[in-house]
mmCIF file with all atom_site columns, C-alpha atoms in Angstrom:
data_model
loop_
_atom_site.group_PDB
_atom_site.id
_atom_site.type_symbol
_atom_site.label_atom_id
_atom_site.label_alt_id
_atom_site.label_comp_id
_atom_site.label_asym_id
_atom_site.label_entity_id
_atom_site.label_seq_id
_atom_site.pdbx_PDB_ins_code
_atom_site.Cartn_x
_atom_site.Cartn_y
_atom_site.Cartn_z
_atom_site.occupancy
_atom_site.B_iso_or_equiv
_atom_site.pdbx_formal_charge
_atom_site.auth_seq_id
_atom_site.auth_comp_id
_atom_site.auth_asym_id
_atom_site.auth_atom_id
_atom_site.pdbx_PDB_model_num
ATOM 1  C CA . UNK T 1 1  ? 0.000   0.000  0.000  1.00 0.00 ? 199 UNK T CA 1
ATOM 2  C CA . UNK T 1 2  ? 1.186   3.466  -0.961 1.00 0.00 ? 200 UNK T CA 1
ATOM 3  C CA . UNK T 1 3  ? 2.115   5.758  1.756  1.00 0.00 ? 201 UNK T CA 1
ATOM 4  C CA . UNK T 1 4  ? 0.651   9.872  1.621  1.00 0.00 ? 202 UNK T CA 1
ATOM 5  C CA . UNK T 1 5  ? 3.142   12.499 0.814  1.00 0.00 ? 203 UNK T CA 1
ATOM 6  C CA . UNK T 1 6  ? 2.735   14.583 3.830  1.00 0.00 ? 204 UNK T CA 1
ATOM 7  C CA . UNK T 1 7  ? 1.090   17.934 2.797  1.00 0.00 ? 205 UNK T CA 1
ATOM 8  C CA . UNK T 1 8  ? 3.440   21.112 2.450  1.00 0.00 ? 206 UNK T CA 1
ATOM 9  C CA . UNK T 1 9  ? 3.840   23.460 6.008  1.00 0.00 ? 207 UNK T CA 1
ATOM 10 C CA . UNK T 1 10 ? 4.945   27.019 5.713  1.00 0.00 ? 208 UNK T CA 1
ATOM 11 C CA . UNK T 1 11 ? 7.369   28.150 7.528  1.00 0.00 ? 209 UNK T CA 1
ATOM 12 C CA . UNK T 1 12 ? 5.853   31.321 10.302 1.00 0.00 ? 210 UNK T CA 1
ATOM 13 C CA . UNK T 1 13 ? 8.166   34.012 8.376  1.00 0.00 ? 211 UNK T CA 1
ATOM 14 C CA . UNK T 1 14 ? 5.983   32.612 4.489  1.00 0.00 ? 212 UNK T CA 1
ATOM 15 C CA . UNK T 1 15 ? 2.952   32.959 5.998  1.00 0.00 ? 213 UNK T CA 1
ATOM 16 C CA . UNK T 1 16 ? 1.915   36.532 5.660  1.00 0.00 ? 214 UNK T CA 1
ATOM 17 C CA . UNK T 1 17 ? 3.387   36.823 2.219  1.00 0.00 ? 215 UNK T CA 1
ATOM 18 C CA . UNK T 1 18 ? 1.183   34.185 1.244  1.00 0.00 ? 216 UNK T CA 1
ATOM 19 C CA . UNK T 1 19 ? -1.708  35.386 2.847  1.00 0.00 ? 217 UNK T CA 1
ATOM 20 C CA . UNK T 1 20 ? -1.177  38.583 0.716  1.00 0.00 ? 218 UNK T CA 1
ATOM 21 C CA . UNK T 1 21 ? 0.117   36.535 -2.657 1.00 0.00 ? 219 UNK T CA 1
ATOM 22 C CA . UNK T 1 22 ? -3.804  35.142 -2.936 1.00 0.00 ? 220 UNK T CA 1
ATOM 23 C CA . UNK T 1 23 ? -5.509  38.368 -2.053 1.00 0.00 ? 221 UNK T CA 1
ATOM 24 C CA . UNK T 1 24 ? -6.059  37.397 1.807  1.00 0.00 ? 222 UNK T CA 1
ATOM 25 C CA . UNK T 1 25 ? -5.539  40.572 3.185  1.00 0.00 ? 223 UNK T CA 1
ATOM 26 C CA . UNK T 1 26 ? -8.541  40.373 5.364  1.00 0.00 ? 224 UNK T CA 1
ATOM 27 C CA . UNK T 1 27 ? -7.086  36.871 6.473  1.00 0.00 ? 225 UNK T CA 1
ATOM 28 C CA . UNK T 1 28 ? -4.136  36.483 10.300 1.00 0.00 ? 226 UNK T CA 1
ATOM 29 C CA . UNK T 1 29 ? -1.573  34.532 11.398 1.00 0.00 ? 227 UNK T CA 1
ATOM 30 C CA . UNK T 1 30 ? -2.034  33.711 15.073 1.00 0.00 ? 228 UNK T CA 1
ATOM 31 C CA . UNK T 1 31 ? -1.162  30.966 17.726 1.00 0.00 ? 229 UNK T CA 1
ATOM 32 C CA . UNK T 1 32 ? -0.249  28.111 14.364 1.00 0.00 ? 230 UNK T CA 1
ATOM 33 C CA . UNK T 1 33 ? -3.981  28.909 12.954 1.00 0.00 ? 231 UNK T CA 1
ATOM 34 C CA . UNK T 1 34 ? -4.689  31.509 9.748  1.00 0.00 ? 232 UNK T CA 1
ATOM 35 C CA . UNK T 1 35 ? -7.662  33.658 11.308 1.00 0.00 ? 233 UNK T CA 1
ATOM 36 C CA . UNK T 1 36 ? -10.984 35.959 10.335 1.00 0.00 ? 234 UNK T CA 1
ATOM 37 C CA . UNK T 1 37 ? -13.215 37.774 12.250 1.00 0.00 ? 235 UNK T CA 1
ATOM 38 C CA . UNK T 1 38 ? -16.487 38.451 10.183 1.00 0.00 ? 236 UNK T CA 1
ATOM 39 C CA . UNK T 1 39 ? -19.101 40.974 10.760 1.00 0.00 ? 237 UNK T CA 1
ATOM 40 C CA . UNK T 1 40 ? -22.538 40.241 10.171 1.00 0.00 ? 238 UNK T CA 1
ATOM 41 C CA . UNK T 1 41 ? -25.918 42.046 10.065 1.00 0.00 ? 239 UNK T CA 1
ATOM 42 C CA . UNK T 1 42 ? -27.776 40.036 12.750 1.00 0.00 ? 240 UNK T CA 1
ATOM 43 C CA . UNK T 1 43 ? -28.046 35.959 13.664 1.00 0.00 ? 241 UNK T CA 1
ATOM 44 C CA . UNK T 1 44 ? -30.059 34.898 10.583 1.00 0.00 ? 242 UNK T CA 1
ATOM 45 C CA . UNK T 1 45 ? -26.511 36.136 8.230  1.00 0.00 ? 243 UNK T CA 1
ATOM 46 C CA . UNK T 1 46 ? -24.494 34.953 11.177 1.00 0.00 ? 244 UNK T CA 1
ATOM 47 C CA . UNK T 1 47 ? -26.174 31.299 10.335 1.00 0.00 ? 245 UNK T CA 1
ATOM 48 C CA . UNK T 1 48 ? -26.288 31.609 6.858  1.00 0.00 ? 246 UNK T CA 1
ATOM 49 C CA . UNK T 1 49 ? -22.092 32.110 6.800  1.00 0.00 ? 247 UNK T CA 1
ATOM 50 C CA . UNK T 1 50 ? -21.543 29.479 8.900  1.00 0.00 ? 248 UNK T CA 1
ATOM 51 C CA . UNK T 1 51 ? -23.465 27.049 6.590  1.00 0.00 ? 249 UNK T CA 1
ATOM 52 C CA . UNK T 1 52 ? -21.822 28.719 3.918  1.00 0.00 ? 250 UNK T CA 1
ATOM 53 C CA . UNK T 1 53 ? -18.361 28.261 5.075  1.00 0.00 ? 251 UNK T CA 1
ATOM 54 C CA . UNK T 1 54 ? -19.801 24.154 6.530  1.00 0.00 ? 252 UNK T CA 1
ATOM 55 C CA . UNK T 1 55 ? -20.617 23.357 2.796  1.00 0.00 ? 253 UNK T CA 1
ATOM 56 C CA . UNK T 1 56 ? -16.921 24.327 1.194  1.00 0.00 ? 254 UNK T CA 1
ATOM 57 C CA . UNK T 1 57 ? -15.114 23.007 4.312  1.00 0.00 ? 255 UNK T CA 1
ATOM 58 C CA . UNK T 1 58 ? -17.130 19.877 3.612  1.00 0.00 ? 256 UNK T CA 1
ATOM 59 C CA . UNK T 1 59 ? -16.509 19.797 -0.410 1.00 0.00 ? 257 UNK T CA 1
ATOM 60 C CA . UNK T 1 60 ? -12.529 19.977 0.220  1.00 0.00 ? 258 UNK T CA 1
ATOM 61 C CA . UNK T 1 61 ? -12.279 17.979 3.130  1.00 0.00 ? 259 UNK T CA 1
ATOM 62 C CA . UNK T 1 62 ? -10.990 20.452 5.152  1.00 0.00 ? 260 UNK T CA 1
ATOM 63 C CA . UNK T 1 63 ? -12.688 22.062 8.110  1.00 0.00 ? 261 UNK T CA 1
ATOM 64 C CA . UNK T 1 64 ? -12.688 25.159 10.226 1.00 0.00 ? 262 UNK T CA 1
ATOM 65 C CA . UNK T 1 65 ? -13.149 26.251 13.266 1.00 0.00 ? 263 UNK T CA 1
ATOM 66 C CA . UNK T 1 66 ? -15.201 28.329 14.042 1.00 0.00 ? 264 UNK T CA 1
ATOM 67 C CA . UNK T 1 67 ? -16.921 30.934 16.938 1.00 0.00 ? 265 UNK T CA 1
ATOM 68 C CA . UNK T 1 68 ? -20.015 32.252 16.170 1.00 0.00 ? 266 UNK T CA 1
ATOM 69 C CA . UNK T 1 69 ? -22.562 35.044 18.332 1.00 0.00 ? 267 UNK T CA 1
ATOM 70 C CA . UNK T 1 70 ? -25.134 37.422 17.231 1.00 0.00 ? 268 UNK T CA 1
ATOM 71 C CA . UNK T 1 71 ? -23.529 39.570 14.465 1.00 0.00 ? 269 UNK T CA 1
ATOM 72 C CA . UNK T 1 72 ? -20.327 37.826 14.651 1.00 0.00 ? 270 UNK T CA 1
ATOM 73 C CA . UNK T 1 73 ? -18.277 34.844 12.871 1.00 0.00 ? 271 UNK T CA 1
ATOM 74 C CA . UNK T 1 74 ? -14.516 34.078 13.777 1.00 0.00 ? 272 UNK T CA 1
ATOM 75 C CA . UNK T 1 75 ? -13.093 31.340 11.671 1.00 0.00 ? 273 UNK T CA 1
ATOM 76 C CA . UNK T 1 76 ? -9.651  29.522 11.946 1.00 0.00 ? 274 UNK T CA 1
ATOM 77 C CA . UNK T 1 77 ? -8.095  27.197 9.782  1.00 0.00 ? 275 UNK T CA 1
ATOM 78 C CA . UNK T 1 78 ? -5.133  25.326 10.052 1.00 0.00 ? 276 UNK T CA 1
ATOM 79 C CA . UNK T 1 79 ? -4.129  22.016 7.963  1.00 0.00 ? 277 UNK T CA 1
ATOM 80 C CA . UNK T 1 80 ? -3.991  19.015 10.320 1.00 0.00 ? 278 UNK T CA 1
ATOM 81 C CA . UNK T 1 81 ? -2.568  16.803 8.287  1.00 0.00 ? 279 UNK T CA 1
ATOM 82 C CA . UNK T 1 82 ? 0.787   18.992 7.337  1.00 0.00 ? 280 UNK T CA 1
ATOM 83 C CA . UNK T 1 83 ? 0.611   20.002 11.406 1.00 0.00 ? 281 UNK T CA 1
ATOM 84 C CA . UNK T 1 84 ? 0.165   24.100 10.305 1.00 0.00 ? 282 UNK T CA 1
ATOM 85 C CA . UNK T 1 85 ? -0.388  26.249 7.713  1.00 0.00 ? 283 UNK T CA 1
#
């Protein structure tokens, strides 16, 4: 049986420039975990962002975490599998 590659990690000092190479700007590097705070008009958008963000996560296998409250969505990511970003 044919073992995984083990996915590409970034080094802390790549990070940001990557971030900013694929238009991230809005995106954080912060305790091993690429962050985003998003503002929201009220719970129902709130909702509808985290399902939003559920469905892609789902589709590539690769999920966030996030906080969510009235108004507000924080999501992290980080790739388990390479052990960072």
């Amino acid at each position: 049986m044919a073992t995984r590659e083990k996915p590409k990690k970034y080094a802390v000092e790549e990070i940001d420039a990557k971030l900013k190479e694929h238009g991230l700007d809005d995106w954080y590097y912060e305790d091993g975990w690429i962050r985003r705070k998003y503002n929201t008009d009220g719970w129902p958008s709130t909702l509808m962002a985290v399902n939003a963000i559920g469905y892609v996560c789902e589709a590539a296998y690769h999920h966030a975490d996030l906080a969510v409250t009235w108004g507000k969505l924080w999501v992290k990511l980080m790739n388990h599998a390479a052990g960072g970003i």
